[in-house]
């Protein structure tokens, strides 16, 4: 792992045994769970570093009909349950992202890394550092048959992003013409997103108001990075754990078929 940050597990707070990142608190999560949900709200739920901001960009571009000028820094990086600050010492004196989003015109688009049980309770009533990756996938596998739930794999986005954009736009009830689809493909490319996120970071740095820089959110955008990070022994051990934990997981079987 790059860098020299060493944190004890005890340094993190928890909500219902779910470890919370430093930019939130159990109290914020409790308030988020009480959020009033509308039929046209959209929730993008991912495990961190699984194409979160790429999907954010695509969904916002779908609603903007491919017009990148309508997308701003908050659209690109906002995670609902977090507070937009650079350090945990600023959390208590700042407003959580979902409170800022509450009064936005519909459709409101929320992004989250939480387990399903910590999302707003009305989601499951109205139809419409983050723990283990295994637990995250198993948690959401329970919802694959719901018609308001659309699983999307990073590997599919890499192999055929045009098909993914069309599938997501259809799921959202948005009828896009071919020209708009091509505009979204161009505007959501890794190079375009890096340029936009770098511009957003320059604005944040200039304001010097304690918010987190934006350019940290766009990674390499490549698959199979484990090949340069795992030793042969580590990969064999991971395969053993994967088979043990995920043998009954429908999403996991779909995932392995894409590699």
XYZ file of N, CA and C in Angstrom, residues 2 49-54 154 158 188-194 197 214-229:
99
model
N 0.535 2.191 -0.856
C 1.318 3.409 -0.950
C 1.075 4.272 0.279
N -13.769 2.682 -4.903
C -12.794 2.319 -5.932
C -13.327 1.234 -6.859
N -14.622 1.292 -7.143
C -15.236 0.335 -8.064
C -15.927 1.050 -9.222
N -15.380 2.200 -9.605
C -15.967 2.960 -10.702
C -17.041 3.934 -10.259
N -17.033 4.321 -8.975
C -18.066 5.198 -8.415
C -18.226 6.480 -9.211
N -17.150 7.212 -9.367
C -17.248 8.538 -9.975
C -17.447 8.464 -11.492
N -17.057 7.363 -12.078
C -17.349 7.148 -13.497
C -18.861 7.002 -13.683
N -18.035 -2.824 -13.258
C -16.961 -1.996 -13.810
C -16.392 -2.638 -15.071
N -15.830 -1.014 -18.831
C -14.561 -0.969 -19.550
C -14.662 -1.614 -20.927
N -17.409 11.305 -20.441
C -17.156 10.454 -19.279
C -15.916 9.580 -19.460
N -15.125 9.855 -20.473
C -13.867 9.119 -20.638
C -12.928 9.460 -19.475
N -11.992 8.572 -19.182
C -11.071 8.803 -18.068
C -10.272 10.084 -18.281
N -9.808 10.333 -19.501
C -9.030 11.547 -19.770
C -9.866 12.803 -19.550
N -11.120 12.792 -20.030
C -11.991 13.952 -19.850
C -12.300 14.172 -18.376
N -12.543 13.085 -17.642
C -12.850 13.218 -16.227
C -11.645 13.716 -15.436
N -10.453 13.246 -15.770
C -9.251 13.739 -15.079
C -9.085 15.236 -15.286
N -11.850 16.983 -13.208
C -11.601 16.886 -11.770
C -10.407 17.747 -11.367
N -10.427 17.401 -5.465
C -11.249 16.520 -6.292
C -10.448 15.511 -7.113
N -9.182 15.836 -7.408
C -8.439 14.994 -8.340
C -8.078 13.634 -7.765
N -8.290 13.428 -6.453
C -7.972 12.125 -5.853
C -9.014 11.069 -6.203
N -10.152 11.484 -6.765
C -11.256 10.555 -6.985
C -11.150 9.777 -8.295
N -10.313 10.210 -9.218
C -10.180 9.505 -10.498
C -8.883 8.707 -10.483
N -9.018 7.392 -10.530
C -7.859 6.515 -10.491
C -7.401 6.227 -11.923
N -6.778 5.102 -12.151
C -6.271 4.757 -13.474
C -7.378 4.342 -14.435
N -8.489 3.850 -13.887
C -9.579 3.423 -14.755
C -9.246 2.183 -15.547
N -8.462 1.277 -14.951
C -8.070 0.048 -15.651
C -8.511 -1.175 -14.845
N -8.608 -2.312 -15.533
C -8.942 -3.573 -14.885
C -7.662 -4.334 -14.532
N -7.842 -5.365 -13.722
C -6.792 -6.348 -13.410
C -5.562 -5.725 -12.746
N -5.763 -4.675 -11.949
C -4.629 -4.059 -11.261
C -4.026 -4.992 -10.210
N -4.813 -6.005 -9.813
C -4.295 -6.953 -8.835
C -3.041 -7.653 -9.337
N -2.884 -7.749 -10.657
C -1.715 -8.455 -11.213
C -0.403 -7.756 -10.857
N -0.460 -6.448 -10.622
C 0.749 -5.701 -10.250
C 0.834 -5.481 -8.741
N -0.199 -5.901 -7.999
C -0.229 -5.655 -6.559
C -0.131 -6.935 -5.737
